[in-house]
Amino acid sequence: MYIKRALESKIKYLSGHFPVVMVCGARQVGKTTLLKKFAESNSDIKYVTLDYPRVRQLAREDPELFLQQYSTPVIIDEIQYAPELLPYIKIKADETKEKGLYFLTGSQMFHMTDKVSESLAGRVGILSMYSMSRAEIEGRESRAFLPSDIRDVNSQDNITDIFSKILKGGMPGVVSDPDMNTEDFYGSYLQTYIERDIRNLVNIQNEGKFLRFISCLAARTGQEVNLDVISKDVEIDRKTADGWLSVLVSSGLVFLLNPYSGNTIKRIVKRPKMYFMDTGLACYLSMWNNSRALEISAMAGAMFETYVISEIIKGYVNNGIDVRSRLFYYRDNNGKEIDLLILDNGKLYPVEIKKSADPGKTALKNFSVLSSLPEETGEGAVLCMSSMVIPLDSMNRIVPIGCI
């Protein structure tokens, strides 16, 4: 069962303006399916995957012959296995001046986008892709969340249903198969990820320690990253922990939300906050298999926040917006924290995330710190389990999480 992805329109747009289109994202989030669906409208588009060792060998050892054999337009799947192709793709793109020649996918997001951007500067349109957003699953338009854009809505969400969604996650393999057991899926997913992605990037001598490391991260989703503590728990050195985290970020499995660092902020905490981009995987790794037990656990708040933040990130990414220059958090050494700051056209929009249905005005208590910043403060939102939009004051509102 194919579920329409929000990036379909962006693929069509970019293919009309660039000779190369690149879709990056974690394994099994639907990159290949997306491009094959796009190719249905153009029967001339061919498909080749570098997963096959002999095809990969040809691409790496004789990239010019490879590109002769697979003429344009063509989808080249898993381009990270043969970066040697990139300079030759650049030559081909420059020779023909046509658009929509090459469609590339890669399973290491930021690692590959940097490499592709350098090799194909001005010739490639790059899109990031994550697991399915709630909007995609429900067949709604995927929007970039901004508090000032919210209109009155009536939400039918209840906390039990939300935690069922959190436990299931958004991987297409789970969403499209109602009978799929999530533990079976994510167990297989992890094994494939380690064998086909991780070993290709780093030399893991102890697979058990890597699994402990990623599980420790999952148990700390929604928290500031403290690799000194995690490395001690896993019994690895700090350098190894830093490298492994970098790989997880590059693979698109986790996202690091950086602290806002305006020039006038003093005593700002420098560590980023870490969020898993698929709550189903985070639940599996932190050994939750019952949504009701998770809902009443000490981890409920962090997993709820992870769900909301990941949905907001997906909304921006699905509209082709680079979130690294848009989304931040605030926390200083006095313990004042704002869960999310959205920077849009010179304005900072504060967002708090609460699991309750009626958090009240106390949720706004730290918004006042923004008055010391040079940027203008925009409307604020408290995302929660409320059923409707409720004004808290002239600038801030309670907003149901169904709006994201």
JSON list of C-alpha atoms in Angstrom, two decimals, residues 270-400:
[
{"chain": "A", "resi": 270, "resn": "LYS", "atom": "CA", "xyz": [26.13, 24.97, 24.99]},
{"chain": "A", "resi": 271, "resn": "ARG", "atom": "CA", "xyz": [25.12, 21.31, 24.68]},
{"chain": "A", "resi": 272, "resn": "PRO", "atom": "CA", "xyz": [22.50, 20.41, 22.05]},
{"chain": "A", "resi": 273, "resn": "LYS", "atom": "CA", "xyz": [19.36, 18.46, 22.86]},
{"chain": "A", "resi": 274, "resn": "MET", "atom": "CA", "xyz": [19.00, 15.10, 21.16]},
{"chain": "A", "resi": 275, "resn": "TYR", "atom": "CA", "xyz": [15.78, 13.71, 19.68]},
{"chain": "A", "resi": 276, "resn": "PHE", "atom": "CA", "xyz": [15.09, 10.42, 17.93]},
{"chain": "A", "resi": 277, "resn": "MET", "atom": "CA", "xyz": [13.36, 11.11, 14.64]},
{"chain": "A", "resi": 278, "resn": "ASP", "atom": "CA", "xyz": [11.19, 8.01, 14.89]},
{"chain": "A", "resi": 279, "resn": "THR", "atom": "CA", "xyz": [9.53, 7.40, 18.25]},
{"chain": "A", "resi": 280, "resn": "GLY", "atom": "CA", "xyz": [8.82, 3.77, 17.37]},
{"chain": "A", "resi": 281, "resn": "LEU", "atom": "CA", "xyz": [12.55, 3.08, 17.15]},
{"chain": "A", "resi": 282, "resn": "ALA", "atom": "CA", "xyz": [13.18, 5.04, 20.37]},
{"chain": "A", "resi": 283, "resn": "CYS", "atom": "CA", "xyz": [10.52, 2.99, 22.18]},
{"chain": "A", "resi": 284, "resn": "TYR", "atom": "CA", "xyz": [11.98, -0.28, 20.90]},
{"chain": "A", "resi": 285, "resn": "LEU", "atom": "CA", "xyz": [15.50, 0.66, 21.97]},
{"chain": "A", "resi": 286, "resn": "SER", "atom": "CA", "xyz": [14.39, 1.80, 25.42]},
{"chain": "A", "resi": 287, "resn": "MET", "atom": "CA", "xyz": [12.36, -1.44, 25.77]},
{"chain": "A", "resi": 288, "resn": "TRP", "atom": "CA", "xyz": [8.80, -0.14, 25.74]},
{"chain": "A", "resi": 289, "resn": "ASN", "atom": "CA", "xyz": [6.25, -2.41, 24.06]},
{"chain": "A", "resi": 290, "resn": "ASN", "atom": "CA", "xyz": [3.06, -1.24, 25.79]},
{"chain": "A", "resi": 291, "resn": "SER", "atom": "CA", "xyz": [1.70, 2.23, 25.08]},
{"chain": "A", "resi": 292, "resn": "ARG", "atom": "CA", "xyz": [-0.31, 2.43, 28.31]},
{"chain": "A", "resi": 293, "resn": "ALA", "atom": "CA", "xyz": [2.74, 1.55, 30.42]},
{"chain": "A", "resi": 294, "resn": "LEU", "atom": "CA", "xyz": [4.76, 4.19, 28.57]},
{"chain": "A", "resi": 295, "resn": "GLU", "atom": "CA", "xyz": [2.01, 6.79, 29.05]},
{"chain": "A", "resi": 296, "resn": "ILE", "atom": "CA", "xyz": [2.15, 6.54, 32.86]},
{"chain": "A", "resi": 297, "resn": "SER", "atom": "CA", "xyz": [5.91, 6.11, 33.10]},
{"chain": "A", "resi": 298, "resn": "ALA", "atom": "CA", "xyz": [8.59, 8.61, 34.12]},
{"chain": "A", "resi": 299, "resn": "MET", "atom": "CA", "xyz": [9.68, 8.69, 30.46]},
{"chain": "A", "resi": 300, "resn": "ALA", "atom": "CA", "xyz": [6.25, 9.78, 29.17]},
{"chain": "A", "resi": 301, "resn": "GLY", "atom": "CA", "xyz": [7.05, 13.51, 29.10]},
{"chain": "A", "resi": 302, "resn": "ALA", "atom": "CA", "xyz": [10.33, 13.09, 27.21]},
{"chain": "A", "resi": 303, "resn": "MET", "atom": "CA", "xyz": [8.80, 10.72, 24.66]},
{"chain": "A", "resi": 304, "resn": "PHE", "atom": "CA", "xyz": [5.82, 13.05, 24.16]},
{"chain": "A", "resi": 305, "resn": "GLU", "atom": "CA", "xyz": [8.21, 15.97, 23.59]},
{"chain": "A", "resi": 306, "resn": "THR", "atom": "CA", "xyz": [10.23, 13.84, 21.16]},
{"chain": "A", "resi": 307, "resn": "TYR", "atom": "CA", "xyz": [7.06, 13.05, 19.22]},
{"chain": "A", "resi": 308, "resn": "VAL", "atom": "CA", "xyz": [6.07, 16.73, 18.96]},
{"chain": "A", "resi": 309, "resn": "ILE", "atom": "CA", "xyz": [9.56, 17.99, 18.06]},
{"chain": "A", "resi": 310, "resn": "SER", "atom": "CA", "xyz": [10.07, 15.28, 15.43]},
{"chain": "A", "resi": 311, "resn": "GLU", "atom": "CA", "xyz": [6.68, 16.08, 13.88]},
{"chain": "A", "resi": 312, "resn": "ILE", "atom": "CA", "xyz": [7.57, 19.77, 13.66]},
{"chain": "A", "resi": 313, "resn": "ILE", "atom": "CA", "xyz": [10.94, 18.94, 12.08]},
{"chain": "A", "resi": 314, "resn": "LYS", "atom": "CA", "xyz": [9.24, 16.67, 9.52]},
{"chain": "A", "resi": 315, "resn": "GLY", "atom": "CA", "xyz": [6.79, 19.45, 8.66]},
{"chain": "A", "resi": 316, "resn": "TYR", "atom": "CA", "xyz": [9.65, 21.80, 7.80]},
{"chain": "A", "resi": 317, "resn": "VAL", "atom": "CA", "xyz": [11.71, 19.17, 5.97]},
{"chain": "A", "resi": 318, "resn": "ASN", "atom": "CA", "xyz": [8.67, 18.05, 3.95]},
{"chain": "A", "resi": 319, "resn": "ASN", "atom": "CA", "xyz": [8.42, 21.61, 2.66]},
{"chain": "A", "resi": 320, "resn": "GLY", "atom": "CA", "xyz": [12.09, 21.63, 1.64]},
{"chain": "A", "resi": 321, "resn": "ILE", "atom": "CA", "xyz": [13.20, 23.90, 4.53]},
{"chain": "A", "resi": 322, "resn": "ASP", "atom": "CA", "xyz": [16.57, 23.38, 6.27]},
{"chain": "A", "resi": 323, "resn": "VAL", "atom": "CA", "xyz": [15.62, 23.23, 9.95]},
{"chain": "A", "resi": 324, "resn": "ARG", "atom": "CA", "xyz": [19.18, 23.65, 11.21]},
{"chain": "A", "resi": 325, "resn": "SER", "atom": "CA", "xyz": [18.91, 27.41, 10.69]},
{"chain": "A", "resi": 326, "resn": "ARG", "atom": "CA", "xyz": [15.30, 27.65, 11.93]},
{"chain": "A", "resi": 327, "resn": "LEU", "atom": "CA", "xyz": [14.80, 25.57, 15.05]},
{"chain": "A", "resi": 328, "resn": "PHE", "atom": "CA", "xyz": [16.55, 25.95, 18.43]},
{"chain": "A", "resi": 329, "resn": "TYR", "atom": "CA", "xyz": [15.96, 25.61, 22.15]},
{"chain": "A", "resi": 330, "resn": "TYR", "atom": "CA", "xyz": [16.83, 27.87, 25.06]},
{"chain": "A", "resi": 331, "resn": "ARG", "atom": "CA", "xyz": [18.24, 26.99, 28.45]},
{"chain": "A", "resi": 332, "resn": "ASP", "atom": "CA", "xyz": [20.56, 28.99, 30.68]},
{"chain": "A", "resi": 333, "resn": "ASN", "atom": "CA", "xyz": [22.49, 28.19, 33.83]},
{"chain": "A", "resi": 334, "resn": "ASN", "atom": "CA", "xyz": [19.63, 29.53, 35.93]},
{"chain": "A", "resi": 335, "resn": "GLY", "atom": "CA", "xyz": [17.47, 26.67, 34.69]},
{"chain": "A", "resi": 336, "resn": "LYS", "atom": "CA", "xyz": [15.22, 28.80, 32.51]},
{"chain": "A", "resi": 337, "resn": "GLU", "atom": "CA", "xyz": [14.24, 26.77, 29.49]},
{"chain": "A", "resi": 338, "resn": "ILE", "atom": "CA", "xyz": [12.06, 27.10, 26.41]},
{"chain": "A", "resi": 339, "resn": "ASP", "atom": "CA", "xyz": [11.47, 23.81, 24.59]},
{"chain": "A", "resi": 340, "resn": "LEU", "atom": "CA", "xyz": [11.60, 25.27, 21.09]},
{"chain": "A", "resi": 341, "resn": "LEU", "atom": "CA", "xyz": [12.42, 28.57, 19.41]},
{"chain": "A", "resi": 342, "resn": "ILE", "atom": "CA", "xyz": [11.40, 29.00, 15.78]},
{"chain": "A", "resi": 343, "resn": "LEU", "atom": "CA", "xyz": [13.35, 31.68, 13.92]},
{"chain": "A", "resi": 344, "resn": "ASP", "atom": "CA", "xyz": [11.37, 33.02, 10.97]},
{"chain": "A", "resi": 345, "resn": "ASN", "atom": "CA", "xyz": [12.07, 36.26, 9.10]},
{"chain": "A", "resi": 346, "resn": "GLY", "atom": "CA", "xyz": [13.91, 37.82, 12.03]},
{"chain": "A", "resi": 347, "resn": "LYS", "atom": "CA", "xyz": [11.29, 36.88, 14.63]},
{"chain": "A", "resi": 348, "resn": "LEU", "atom": "CA", "xyz": [11.62, 34.31, 17.43]},
{"chain": "A", "resi": 349, "resn": "TYR", "atom": "CA", "xyz": [8.51, 32.28, 18.16]},
{"chain": "A", "resi": 350, "resn": "PRO", "atom": "CA", "xyz": [8.61, 30.45, 21.53]},
{"chain": "A", "resi": 351, "resn": "VAL", "atom": "CA", "xyz": [6.98, 27.03, 21.94]},
{"chain": "A", "resi": 352, "resn": "GLU", "atom": "CA", "xyz": [6.42, 24.99, 25.09]},
{"chain": "A", "resi": 353, "resn": "ILE", "atom": "CA", "xyz": [5.36, 21.33, 24.98]},
{"chain": "A", "resi": 354, "resn": "LYS", "atom": "CA", "xyz": [3.15, 19.88, 27.73]},
{"chain": "A", "resi": 355, "resn": "LYS", "atom": "CA", "xyz": [1.52, 16.46, 28.03]},
{"chain": "A", "resi": 356, "resn": "SER", "atom": "CA", "xyz": [-1.45, 17.86, 29.96]},
{"chain": "A", "resi": 357, "resn": "ALA", "atom": "CA", "xyz": [-4.70, 19.18, 28.45]},
{"chain": "A", "resi": 358, "resn": "ASP", "atom": "CA", "xyz": [-4.75, 22.43, 30.46]},
{"chain": "A", "resi": 359, "resn": "PRO", "atom": "CA", "xyz": [-1.21, 23.60, 31.28]},
{"chain": "A", "resi": 360, "resn": "GLY", "atom": "CA", "xyz": [-2.27, 27.16, 32.17]},
{"chain": "A", "resi": 361, "resn": "LYS", "atom": "CA", "xyz": [-0.26, 30.38, 32.13]},
{"chain": "A", "resi": 362, "resn": "THR", "atom": "CA", "xyz": [2.58, 28.88, 34.15]},
{"chain": "A", "resi": 363, "resn": "ALA", "atom": "CA", "xyz": [3.77, 27.31, 30.88]},
{"chain": "A", "resi": 364, "resn": "LEU", "atom": "CA", "xyz": [4.70, 30.82, 29.71]},
{"chain": "A", "resi": 365, "resn": "LYS", "atom": "CA", "xyz": [6.90, 31.66, 32.69]},
{"chain": "A", "resi": 366, "resn": "ASN", "atom": "CA", "xyz": [10.19, 31.58, 30.76]},
{"chain": "A", "resi": 367, "resn": "PHE", "atom": "CA", "xyz": [9.04, 33.39, 27.62]},
{"chain": "A", "resi": 368, "resn": "SER", "atom": "CA", "xyz": [10.05, 36.69, 29.21]},
{"chain": "A", "resi": 369, "resn": "VAL", "atom": "CA", "xyz": [13.77, 35.89, 28.71]},
{"chain": "A", "resi": 370, "resn": "LEU", "atom": "CA", "xyz": [13.31, 36.65, 25.02]},
{"chain": "A", "resi": 371, "resn": "SER", "atom": "CA", "xyz": [12.87, 40.36, 25.76]},
{"chain": "A", "resi": 372, "resn": "SER", "atom": "CA", "xyz": [16.66, 40.64, 26.20]},
{"chain": "A", "resi": 373, "resn": "LEU", "atom": "CA", "xyz": [17.34, 39.43, 22.66]},
{"chain": "A", "resi": 374, "resn": "PRO", "atom": "CA", "xyz": [17.78, 41.67, 19.62]},
{"chain": "A", "resi": 375, "resn": "GLU", "atom": "CA", "xyz": [15.17, 39.73, 17.62]},
{"chain": "A", "resi": 376, "resn": "GLU", "atom": "CA", "xyz": [11.52, 40.63, 17.80]},
{"chain": "A", "resi": 377, "resn": "THR", "atom": "CA", "xyz": [9.40, 38.11, 19.68]},
{"chain": "A", "resi": 378, "resn": "GLY", "atom": "CA", "xyz": [6.52, 36.61, 17.74]},
{"chain": "A", "resi": 379, "resn": "GLU", "atom": "CA", "xyz": [3.44, 34.79, 18.93]},
{"chain": "A", "resi": 380, "resn": "GLY", "atom": "CA", "xyz": [4.04, 31.91, 21.32]},
{"chain": "A", "resi": 381, "resn": "ALA", "atom": "CA", "xyz": [2.35, 28.52, 21.59]},
{"chain": "A", "resi": 382, "resn": "VAL", "atom": "CA", "xyz": [1.91, 25.88, 24.28]},
{"chain": "A", "resi": 383, "resn": "LEU", "atom": "CA", "xyz": [1.47, 22.62, 22.37]},
{"chain": "A", "resi": 384, "resn": "CYS", "atom": "CA", "xyz": [-0.53, 20.20, 24.48]},
{"chain": "A", "resi": 385, "resn": "MET", "atom": "CA", "xyz": [-3.50, 17.83, 24.62]},
{"chain": "A", "resi": 386, "resn": "SER", "atom": "CA", "xyz": [-6.10, 20.60, 24.54]},
{"chain": "A", "resi": 387, "resn": "SER", "atom": "CA", "xyz": [-9.02, 20.06, 22.17]},
{"chain": "A", "resi": 388, "resn": "MET", "atom": "CA", "xyz": [-9.05, 23.66, 20.92]},
{"chain": "A", "resi": 389, "resn": "VAL", "atom": "CA", "xyz": [-6.97, 26.82, 20.51]},
{"chain": "A", "resi": 390, "resn": "ILE", "atom": "CA", "xyz": [-7.26, 28.92, 23.68]},
{"chain": "A", "resi": 391, "resn": "PRO", "atom": "CA", "xyz": [-5.71, 32.41, 24.13]},
{"chain": "A", "resi": 392, "resn": "LEU", "atom": "CA", "xyz": [-3.56, 32.75, 27.26]},
{"chain": "A", "resi": 393, "resn": "ASP", "atom": "CA", "xyz": [-2.76, 36.43, 26.70]},
{"chain": "A", "resi": 394, "resn": "SER", "atom": "CA", "xyz": [-2.42, 38.84, 23.78]},
{"chain": "A", "resi": 395, "resn": "MET", "atom": "CA", "xyz": [0.67, 37.06, 22.39]},
{"chain": "A", "resi": 396, "resn": "ASN", "atom": "CA", "xyz": [0.41, 33.40, 23.41]},
{"chain": "A", "resi": 397, "resn": "ARG", "atom": "CA", "xyz": [-2.07, 30.56, 22.96]},
{"chain": "A", "resi": 398, "resn": "ILE", "atom": "CA", "xyz": [-2.69, 26.96, 23.95]},
{"chain": "A", "resi": 399, "resn": "VAL", "atom": "CA", "xyz": [-2.54, 24.91, 20.74]},
{"chain": "A", "resi": 400, "resn": "PRO", "atom": "CA", "xyz": [-3.60, 21.26, 20.23]}
]
